[in-house]
Coordinates of C-alpha atoms in Angstrom, one line a residue:
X7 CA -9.5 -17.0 28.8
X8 CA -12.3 -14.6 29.9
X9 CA -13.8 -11.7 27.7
X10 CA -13.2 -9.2 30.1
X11 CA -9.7 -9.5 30.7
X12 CA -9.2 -10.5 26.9
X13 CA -10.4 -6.7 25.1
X14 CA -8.0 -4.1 27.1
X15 CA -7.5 -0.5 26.0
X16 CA -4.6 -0.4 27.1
X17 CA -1.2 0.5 25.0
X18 CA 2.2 -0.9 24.5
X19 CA 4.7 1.2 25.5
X20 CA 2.4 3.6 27.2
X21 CA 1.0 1.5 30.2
X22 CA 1.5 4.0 32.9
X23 CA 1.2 7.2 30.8
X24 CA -2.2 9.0 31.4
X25 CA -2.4 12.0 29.2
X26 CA -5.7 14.5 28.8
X27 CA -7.4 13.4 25.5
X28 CA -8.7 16.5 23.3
X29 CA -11.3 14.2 21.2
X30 CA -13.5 11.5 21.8
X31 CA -12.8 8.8 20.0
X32 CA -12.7 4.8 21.6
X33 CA -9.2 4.2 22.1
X34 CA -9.7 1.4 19.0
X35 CA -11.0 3.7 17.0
X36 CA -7.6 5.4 17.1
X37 CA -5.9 2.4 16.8
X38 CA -7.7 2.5 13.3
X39 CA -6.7 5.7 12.1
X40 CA -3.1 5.4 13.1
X41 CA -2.8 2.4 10.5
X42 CA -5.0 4.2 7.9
X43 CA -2.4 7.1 7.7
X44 CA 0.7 5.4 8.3
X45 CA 3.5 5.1 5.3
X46 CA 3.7 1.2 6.0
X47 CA -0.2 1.2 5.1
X48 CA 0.2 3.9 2.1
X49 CA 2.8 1.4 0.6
X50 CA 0.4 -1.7 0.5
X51 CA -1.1 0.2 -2.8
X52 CA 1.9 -0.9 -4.5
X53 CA 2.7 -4.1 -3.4
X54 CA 1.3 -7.3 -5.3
X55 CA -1.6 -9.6 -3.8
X56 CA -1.8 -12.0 -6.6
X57 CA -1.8 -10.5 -10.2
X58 CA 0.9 -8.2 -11.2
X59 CA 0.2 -4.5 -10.4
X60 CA -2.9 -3.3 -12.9
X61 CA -2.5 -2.0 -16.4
X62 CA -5.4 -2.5 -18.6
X63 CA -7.4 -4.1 -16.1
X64 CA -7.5 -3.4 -12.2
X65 CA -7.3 -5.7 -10.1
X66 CA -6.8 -6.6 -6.2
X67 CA -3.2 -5.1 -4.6
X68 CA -2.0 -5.9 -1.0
X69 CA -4.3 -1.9 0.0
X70 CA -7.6 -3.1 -1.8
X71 CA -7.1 -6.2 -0.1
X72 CA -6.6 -5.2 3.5
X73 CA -9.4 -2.7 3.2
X74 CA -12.0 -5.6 1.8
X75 CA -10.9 -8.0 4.7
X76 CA -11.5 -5.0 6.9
X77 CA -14.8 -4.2 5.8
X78 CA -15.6 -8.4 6.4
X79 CA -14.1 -8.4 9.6
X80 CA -15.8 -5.6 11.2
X81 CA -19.0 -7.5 10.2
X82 CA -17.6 -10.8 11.6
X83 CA -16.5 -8.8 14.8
X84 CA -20.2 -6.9 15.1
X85 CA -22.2 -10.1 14.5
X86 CA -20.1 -12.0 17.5
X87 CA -20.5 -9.2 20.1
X88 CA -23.8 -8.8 19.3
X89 CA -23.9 -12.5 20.4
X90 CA -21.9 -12.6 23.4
X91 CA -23.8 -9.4 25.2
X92 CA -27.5 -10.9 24.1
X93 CA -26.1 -14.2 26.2
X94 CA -24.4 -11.7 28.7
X95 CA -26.2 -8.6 29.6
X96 CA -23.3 -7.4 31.5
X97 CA -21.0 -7.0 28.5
X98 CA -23.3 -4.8 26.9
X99 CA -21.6 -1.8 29.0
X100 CA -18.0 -3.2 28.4
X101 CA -15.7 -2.7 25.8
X102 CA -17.1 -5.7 24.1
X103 CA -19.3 -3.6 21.8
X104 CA -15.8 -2.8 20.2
X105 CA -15.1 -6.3 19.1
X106 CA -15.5 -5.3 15.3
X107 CA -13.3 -2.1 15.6
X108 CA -10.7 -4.1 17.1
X109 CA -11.0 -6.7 14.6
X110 CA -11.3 -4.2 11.4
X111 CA -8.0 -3.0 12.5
X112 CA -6.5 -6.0 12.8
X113 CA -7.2 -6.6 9.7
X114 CA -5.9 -3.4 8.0
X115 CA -2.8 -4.6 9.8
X116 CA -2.3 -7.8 8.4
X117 CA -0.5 -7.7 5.3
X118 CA 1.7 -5.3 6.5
X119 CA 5.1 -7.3 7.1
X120 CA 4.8 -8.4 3.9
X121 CA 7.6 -7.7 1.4
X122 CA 7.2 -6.8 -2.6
X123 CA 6.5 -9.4 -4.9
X124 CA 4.0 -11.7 -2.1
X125 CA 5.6 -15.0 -0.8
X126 CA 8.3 -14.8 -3.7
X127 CA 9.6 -12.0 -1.8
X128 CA 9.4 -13.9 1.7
X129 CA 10.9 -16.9 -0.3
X130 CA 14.4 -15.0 -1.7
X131 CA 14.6 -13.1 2.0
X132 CA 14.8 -16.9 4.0
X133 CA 16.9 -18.7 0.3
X134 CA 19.5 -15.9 0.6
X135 CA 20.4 -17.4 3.8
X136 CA 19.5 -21.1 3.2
X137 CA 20.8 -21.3 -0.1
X138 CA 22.4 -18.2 -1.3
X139 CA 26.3 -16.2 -0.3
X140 CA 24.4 -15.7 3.1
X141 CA 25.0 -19.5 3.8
X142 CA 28.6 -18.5 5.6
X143 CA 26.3 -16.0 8.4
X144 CA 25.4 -18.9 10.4
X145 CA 28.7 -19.3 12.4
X146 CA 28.1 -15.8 13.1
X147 CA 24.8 -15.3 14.9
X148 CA 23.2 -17.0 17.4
X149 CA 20.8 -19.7 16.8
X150 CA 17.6 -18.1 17.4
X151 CA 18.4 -15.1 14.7
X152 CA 18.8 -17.9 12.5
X153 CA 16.3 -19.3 12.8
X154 CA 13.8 -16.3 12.3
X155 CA 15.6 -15.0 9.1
X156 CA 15.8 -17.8 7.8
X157 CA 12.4 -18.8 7.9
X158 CA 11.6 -14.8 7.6
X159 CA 7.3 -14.3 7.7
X160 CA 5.4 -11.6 6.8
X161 CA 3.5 -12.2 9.8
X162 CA 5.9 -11.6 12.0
X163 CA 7.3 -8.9 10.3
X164 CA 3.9 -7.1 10.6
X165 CA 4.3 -7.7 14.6
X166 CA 7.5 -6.1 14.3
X167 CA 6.5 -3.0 12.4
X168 CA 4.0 -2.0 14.8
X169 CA 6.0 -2.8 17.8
X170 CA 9.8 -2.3 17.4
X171 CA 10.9 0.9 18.4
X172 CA 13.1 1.5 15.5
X173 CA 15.5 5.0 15.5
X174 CA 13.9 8.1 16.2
X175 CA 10.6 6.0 17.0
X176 CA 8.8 6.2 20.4
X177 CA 8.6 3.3 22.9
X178 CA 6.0 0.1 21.7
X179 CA 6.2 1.3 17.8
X180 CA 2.8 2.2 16.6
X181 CA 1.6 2.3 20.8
X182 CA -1.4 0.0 19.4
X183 CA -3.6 -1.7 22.0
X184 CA -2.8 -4.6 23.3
X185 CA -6.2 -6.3 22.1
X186 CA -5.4 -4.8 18.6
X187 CA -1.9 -6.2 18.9
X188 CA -2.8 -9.5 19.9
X189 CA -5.3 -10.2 17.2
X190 CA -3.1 -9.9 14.3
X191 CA -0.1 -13.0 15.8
X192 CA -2.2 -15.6 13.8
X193 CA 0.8 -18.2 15.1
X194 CA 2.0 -17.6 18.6
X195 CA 4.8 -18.8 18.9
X196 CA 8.5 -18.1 17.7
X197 CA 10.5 -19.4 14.7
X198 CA 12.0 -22.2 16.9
X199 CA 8.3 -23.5 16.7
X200 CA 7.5 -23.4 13.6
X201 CA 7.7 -26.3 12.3
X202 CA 7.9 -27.3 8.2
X203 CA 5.4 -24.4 7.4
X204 CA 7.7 -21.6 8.6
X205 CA 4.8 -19.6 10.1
X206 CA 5.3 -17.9 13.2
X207 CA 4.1 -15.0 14.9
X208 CA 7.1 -12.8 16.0
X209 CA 10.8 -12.5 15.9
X210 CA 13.3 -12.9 18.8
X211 CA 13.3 -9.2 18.9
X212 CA 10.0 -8.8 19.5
X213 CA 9.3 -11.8 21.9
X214 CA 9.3 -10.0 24.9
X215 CA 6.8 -7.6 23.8
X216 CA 4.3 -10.5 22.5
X217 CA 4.9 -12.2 26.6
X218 CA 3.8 -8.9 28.0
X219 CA 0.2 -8.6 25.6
X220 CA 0.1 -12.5 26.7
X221 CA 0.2 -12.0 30.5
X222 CA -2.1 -8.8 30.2
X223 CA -4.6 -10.4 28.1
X224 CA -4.7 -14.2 30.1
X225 CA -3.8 -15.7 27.0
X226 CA -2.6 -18.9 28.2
X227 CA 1.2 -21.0 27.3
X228 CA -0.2 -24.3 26.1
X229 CA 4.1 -25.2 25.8
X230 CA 7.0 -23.7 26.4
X231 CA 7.3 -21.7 23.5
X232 CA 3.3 -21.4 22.6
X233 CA 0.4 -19.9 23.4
X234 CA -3.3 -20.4 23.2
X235 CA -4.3 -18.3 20.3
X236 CA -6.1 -14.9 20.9
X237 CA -9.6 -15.4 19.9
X238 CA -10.5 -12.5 17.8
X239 CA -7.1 -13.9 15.4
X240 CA -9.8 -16.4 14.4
X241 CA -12.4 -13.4 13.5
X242 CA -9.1 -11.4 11.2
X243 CA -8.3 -15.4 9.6
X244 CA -11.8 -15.6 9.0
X245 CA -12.1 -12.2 7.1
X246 CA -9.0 -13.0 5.1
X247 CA -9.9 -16.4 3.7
X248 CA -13.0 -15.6 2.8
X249 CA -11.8 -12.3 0.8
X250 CA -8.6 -13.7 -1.0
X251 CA -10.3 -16.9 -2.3
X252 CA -13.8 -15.1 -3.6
X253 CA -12.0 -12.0 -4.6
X254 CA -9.2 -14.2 -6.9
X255 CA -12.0 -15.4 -8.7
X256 CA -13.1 -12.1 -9.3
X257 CA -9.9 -10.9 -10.7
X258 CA -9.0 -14.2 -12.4
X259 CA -12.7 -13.3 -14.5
X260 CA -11.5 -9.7 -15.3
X261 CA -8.2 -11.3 -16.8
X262 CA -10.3 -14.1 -18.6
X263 CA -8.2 -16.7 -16.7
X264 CA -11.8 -17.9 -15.9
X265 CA -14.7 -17.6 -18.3
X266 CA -18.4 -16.2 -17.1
X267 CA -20.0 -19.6 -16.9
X268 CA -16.9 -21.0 -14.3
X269 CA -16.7 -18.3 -12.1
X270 CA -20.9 -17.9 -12.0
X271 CA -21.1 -21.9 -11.3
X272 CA -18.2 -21.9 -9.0
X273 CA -20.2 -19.1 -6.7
X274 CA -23.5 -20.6 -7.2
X275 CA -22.1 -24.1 -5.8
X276 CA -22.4 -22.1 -2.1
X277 CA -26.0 -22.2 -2.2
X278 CA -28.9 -24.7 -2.0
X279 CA -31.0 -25.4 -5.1
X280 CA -33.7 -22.7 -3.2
X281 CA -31.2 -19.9 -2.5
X282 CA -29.4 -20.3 -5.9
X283 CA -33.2 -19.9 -7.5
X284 CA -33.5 -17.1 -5.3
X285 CA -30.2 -15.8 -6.5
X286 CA -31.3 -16.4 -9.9
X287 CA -34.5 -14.6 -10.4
X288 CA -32.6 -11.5 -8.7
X289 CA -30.4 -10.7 -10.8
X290 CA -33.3 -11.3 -13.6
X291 CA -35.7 -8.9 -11.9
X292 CA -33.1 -6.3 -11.6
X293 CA -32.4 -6.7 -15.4
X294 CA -28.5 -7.1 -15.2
X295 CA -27.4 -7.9 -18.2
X296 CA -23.8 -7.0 -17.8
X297 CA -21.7 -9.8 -16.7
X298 CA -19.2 -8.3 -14.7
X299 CA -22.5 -6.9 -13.0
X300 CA -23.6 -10.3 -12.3
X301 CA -20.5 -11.6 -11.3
X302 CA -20.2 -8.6 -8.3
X303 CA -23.6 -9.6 -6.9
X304 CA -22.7 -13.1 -6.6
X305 CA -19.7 -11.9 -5.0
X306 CA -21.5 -10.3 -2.8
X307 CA -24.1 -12.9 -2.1
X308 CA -21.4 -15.6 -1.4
X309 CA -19.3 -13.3 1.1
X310 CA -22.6 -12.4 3.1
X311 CA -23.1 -16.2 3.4
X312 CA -19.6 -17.0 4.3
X313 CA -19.5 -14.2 6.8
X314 CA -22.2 -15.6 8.6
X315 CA -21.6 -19.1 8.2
X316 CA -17.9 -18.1 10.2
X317 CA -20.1 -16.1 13.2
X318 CA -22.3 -18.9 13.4
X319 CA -18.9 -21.4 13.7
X320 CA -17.3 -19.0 16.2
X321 CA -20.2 -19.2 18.7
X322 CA -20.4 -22.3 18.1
X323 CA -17.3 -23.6 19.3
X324 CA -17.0 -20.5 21.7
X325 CA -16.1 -22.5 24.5
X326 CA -12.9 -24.3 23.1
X327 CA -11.8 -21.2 21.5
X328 CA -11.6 -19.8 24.9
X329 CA -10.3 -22.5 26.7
X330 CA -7.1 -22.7 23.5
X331 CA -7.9 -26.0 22.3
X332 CA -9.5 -25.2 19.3
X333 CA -7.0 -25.0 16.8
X334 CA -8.4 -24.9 13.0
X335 CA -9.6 -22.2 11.0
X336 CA -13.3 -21.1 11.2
X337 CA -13.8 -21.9 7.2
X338 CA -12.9 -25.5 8.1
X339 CA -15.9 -25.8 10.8
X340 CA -18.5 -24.2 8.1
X341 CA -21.8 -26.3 7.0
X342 CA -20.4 -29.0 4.8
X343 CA -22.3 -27.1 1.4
X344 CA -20.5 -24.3 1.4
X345 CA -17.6 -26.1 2.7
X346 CA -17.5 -27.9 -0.1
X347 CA -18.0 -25.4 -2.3
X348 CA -14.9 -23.1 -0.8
X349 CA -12.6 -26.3 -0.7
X350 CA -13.4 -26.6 -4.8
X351 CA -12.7 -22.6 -5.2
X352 CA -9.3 -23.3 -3.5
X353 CA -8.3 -26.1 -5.8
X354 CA -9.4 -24.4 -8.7
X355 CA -7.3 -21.5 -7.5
X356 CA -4.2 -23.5 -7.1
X357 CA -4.5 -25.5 -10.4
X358 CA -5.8 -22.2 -12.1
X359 CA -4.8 -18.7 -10.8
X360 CA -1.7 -19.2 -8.9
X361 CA 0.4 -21.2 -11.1
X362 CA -0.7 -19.2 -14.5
X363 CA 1.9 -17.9 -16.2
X364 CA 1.1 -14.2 -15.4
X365 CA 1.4 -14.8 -11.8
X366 CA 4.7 -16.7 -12.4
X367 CA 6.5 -14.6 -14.5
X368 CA 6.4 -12.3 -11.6
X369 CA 7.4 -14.0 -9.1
X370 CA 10.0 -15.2 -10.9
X371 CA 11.3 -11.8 -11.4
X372 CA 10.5 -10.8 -7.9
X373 CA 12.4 -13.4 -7.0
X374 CA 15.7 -12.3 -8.9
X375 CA 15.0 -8.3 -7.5
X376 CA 15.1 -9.5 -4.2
X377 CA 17.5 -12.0 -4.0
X378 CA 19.9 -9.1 -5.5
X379 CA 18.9 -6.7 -3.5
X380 CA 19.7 -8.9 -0.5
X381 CA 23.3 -9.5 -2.1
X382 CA 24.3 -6.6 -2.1
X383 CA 23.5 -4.8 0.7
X384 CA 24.6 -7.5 3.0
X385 CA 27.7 -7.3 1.5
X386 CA 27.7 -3.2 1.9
X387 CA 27.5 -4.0 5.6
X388 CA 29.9 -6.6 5.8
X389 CA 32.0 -4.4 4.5
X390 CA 31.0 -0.7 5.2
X391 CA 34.8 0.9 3.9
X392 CA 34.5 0.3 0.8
X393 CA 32.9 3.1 -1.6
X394 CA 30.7 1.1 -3.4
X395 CA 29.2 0.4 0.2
X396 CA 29.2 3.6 1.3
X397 CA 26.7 4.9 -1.7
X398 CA 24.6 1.9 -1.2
X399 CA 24.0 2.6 2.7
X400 CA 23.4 6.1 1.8
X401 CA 19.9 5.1 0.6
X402 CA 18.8 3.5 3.8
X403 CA 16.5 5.3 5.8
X404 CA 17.7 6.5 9.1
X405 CA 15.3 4.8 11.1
X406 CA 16.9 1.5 10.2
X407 CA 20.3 0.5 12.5
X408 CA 22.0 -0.3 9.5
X409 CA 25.5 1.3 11.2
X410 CA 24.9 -0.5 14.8
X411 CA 27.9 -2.5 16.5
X412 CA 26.0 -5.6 16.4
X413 CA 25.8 -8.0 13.0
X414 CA 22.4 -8.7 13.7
X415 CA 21.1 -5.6 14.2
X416 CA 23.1 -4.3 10.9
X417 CA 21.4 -7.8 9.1
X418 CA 17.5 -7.0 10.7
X419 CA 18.3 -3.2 9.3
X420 CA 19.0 -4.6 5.9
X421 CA 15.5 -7.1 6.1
X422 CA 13.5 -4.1 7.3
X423 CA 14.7 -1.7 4.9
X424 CA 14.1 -4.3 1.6
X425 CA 10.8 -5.9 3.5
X426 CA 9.1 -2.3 3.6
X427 CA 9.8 -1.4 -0.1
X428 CA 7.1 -1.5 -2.5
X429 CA 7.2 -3.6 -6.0
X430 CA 8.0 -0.3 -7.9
X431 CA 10.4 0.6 -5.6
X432 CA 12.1 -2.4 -5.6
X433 CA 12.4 -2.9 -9.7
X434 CA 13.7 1.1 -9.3
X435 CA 16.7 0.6 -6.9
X436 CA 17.6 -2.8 -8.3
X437 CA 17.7 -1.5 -11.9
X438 CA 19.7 1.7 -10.5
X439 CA 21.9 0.0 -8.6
X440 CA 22.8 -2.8 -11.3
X441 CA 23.5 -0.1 -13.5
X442 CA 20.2 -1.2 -15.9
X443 CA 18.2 2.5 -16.2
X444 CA 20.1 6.1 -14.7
X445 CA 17.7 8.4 -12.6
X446 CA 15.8 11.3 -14.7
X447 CA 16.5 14.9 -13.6

């Protein structure tokens, strides 16, 4: 792969359309503001990261999230073009300069397929099938469909949103750049290849338009059904691990899941006996004396370090990422220190923050929202006559084909529709429709 060919302006579903532009902004730039005022971006303020939505104490959802990892990864993405055009004088007047536009956008977009509720969401979508009354749909699709709803990914889904030309919607979706496009498929390849993780990059729907960013970008098939990755998806991975595992601990603080003198020690372990001196007499000479105070600046100080520890790994192993044969994540390839350090905060999250009971009570009752959900409207469009049916199509959007010909269409209509629904949203039409609470007029 070769930097020039790899960052392209160019637009999916608009490749031979020229129109006059009336302001001057980079074509990324617009890529940018497209997300930040688009509904599927508005509803991320409602949809869970870790902790249930905030009541007494805020903390992190899926919009405060993407807009962190977007602040990190236009860092990531500044540092490593400043790199490659101080090497290569003749990027400086390419679109290379862009790299951290391209990447902040990327990340915006990233969380975007996912449904309410986190992965207890993705988990009832793909058990409905597997181990639910949508066992009996296999006979009735083809193998491929299957496969993808069955293993259903909010990665993928994201790829969908911003590229399926759903009802009323133009050709190419969102019409995002192909380089934008591109850096948000952190697996390449489809459901077939996705071995026990159930990660995958796009659905069968979708394939086609992820083979035509591919060719346009030279991003190499390393098989038949997978692809080198893009190189900026390390850049968006980057800026994503290193903001949900140092902002948990922030939030698990704020609930008291973790006391002061864990979460200080745990962000101190990043740094050398001189730097965490350093660190030290800071926030002394500053005089903070409020915890939460100290606890932000560490924060801070440990996601500068990790942001440069991930631009230094990313030049590093430039070369391989290029040629598609590097395949970890950059926060794997760190110094071993902080490392180490990042490898602890993740088994303390494990043990710790994710299984606490707070976080499992709602995923537990995520879990029985969706799976509901799922129930019945699959059934309203097995078996659209019936009046009970009727009403509950009648709240689907029109944009959704939940009246086409085809089964799968009608079952990807149902997915989409549920997918794109916030946690509120969700708890309001399953406690309508179940009869549980009557709307307020």
């Amino acid at each position: 792969m070769n930097w020039q060919q790899l960052i392209s302006n160019c637009r999916l579903g608009q490749e031979h359309r020229h129109t006059e532009r009336h302001d001057y902004r980079p074509e990324f730039k617009r890529d940018y503001d497209r997300l930040i005022f688009s509904a599927p971006f508005r509803r991320l303020q409602n949809k869970t990261q870790v902790f249930p939505l905030p009541g007494s104490v805020f903390v992190h959802n899926r919009l405060t999230h993407s807009l962190e990892v977007a602040s990190v990864g236009m860092s990531l993405g500044n540092d490593v073009a400043r790199h490659l055009c101080a090497r290569n004088r003749d990027f400086v007047d390419s679109l290379i300069p862009e790299t951290g536009q391209i990447v902040a956008t990327a990340c915006l977009a990233h969380d975007l397929g996912n449904p309410p509720f986190g992965h207890s969401g993705e988990k009832a979508i793909q058990t409905f099938f597997t181990e639910g009354k949508g066992q009996y749909l296999q006979e009735r699709v083809s193998p491929a469909f299957w496969s993808d709803i069955t293993r259903f990914d909010g990665n993928a889904n994201a790829f969908r949103l911003l590229t399926h030309s759903f009802k009323g919607r133009r050709k190419g979706g969102f019409a995002m750049t192909y380089s934008t496009l591109a850096s948000i498929v952190k697996y390449p390849y489809p459901s077939t290849g996705a071995g026990k993780k159930n990660k995958f990059g796009f659905f069968t729907t979708e394939r086609h338009a992820y083979e035509t960013i591919a060719t346009q970008l030279g991003i190499p098939q390393t098989a038949p059904d997978r692809w080198a990755r893009y190189p900026l998806v390390y850049l968006v991975e980057a800026a994503d691990d290193i903001c949900y595992e140092i902002m948990d601990l922030e939030d698990a603080y704020k609930l008291k899941i973790l006391s002061y003198d864990e979460t200080a020690t745990l962000m101190l372990s990043f740094f050398d006996e001189t730097a965490r001196n350093r660190i030290c007499q800071r926030i002394s000479d500053e005089e903070l004396t409020d915890p939460n105070e100290k606890i932000q600046y560490l924060r801070a100080c440990v996601i500068n370090l990790l942001e440069n520890e991930c631009v230094q790994t990313f030049i590093n192993h430039e070369e391989a990422i290029l040629a598609g044969t590097f395949t970890d994540s950059l926060i794997d390839h760190i110094s071993p220190l902080p490392c180490e350090a990042y490898q602890r905060c993740a088994r303390l999250s494990r043990q710790r923050i994710y299984r606490s009971q707070v976080v499992l009570d709602v995923e537990l009752s995520g879990y029985r929202i969706m799976a509901t959900l799922m129930e019945l409207m699959i059934e309203a469009i097995e078996h659209p006559e019936r009046y009970y049916s009727q009403q509950l199509i009648g709240r689907v959007s029109s944009q959704y084909d939940i009246d086409s010909s085809e089964l799968e269409s009608r079952i990807m209509a149902v997915i989409d529709y549920i997918s794109g629904m916030t946690d509120v949203y969700a708890l309001d039409v399953y406690q309508k429709i179940c009869g549980i609470s009557l709307p307020i007029v």
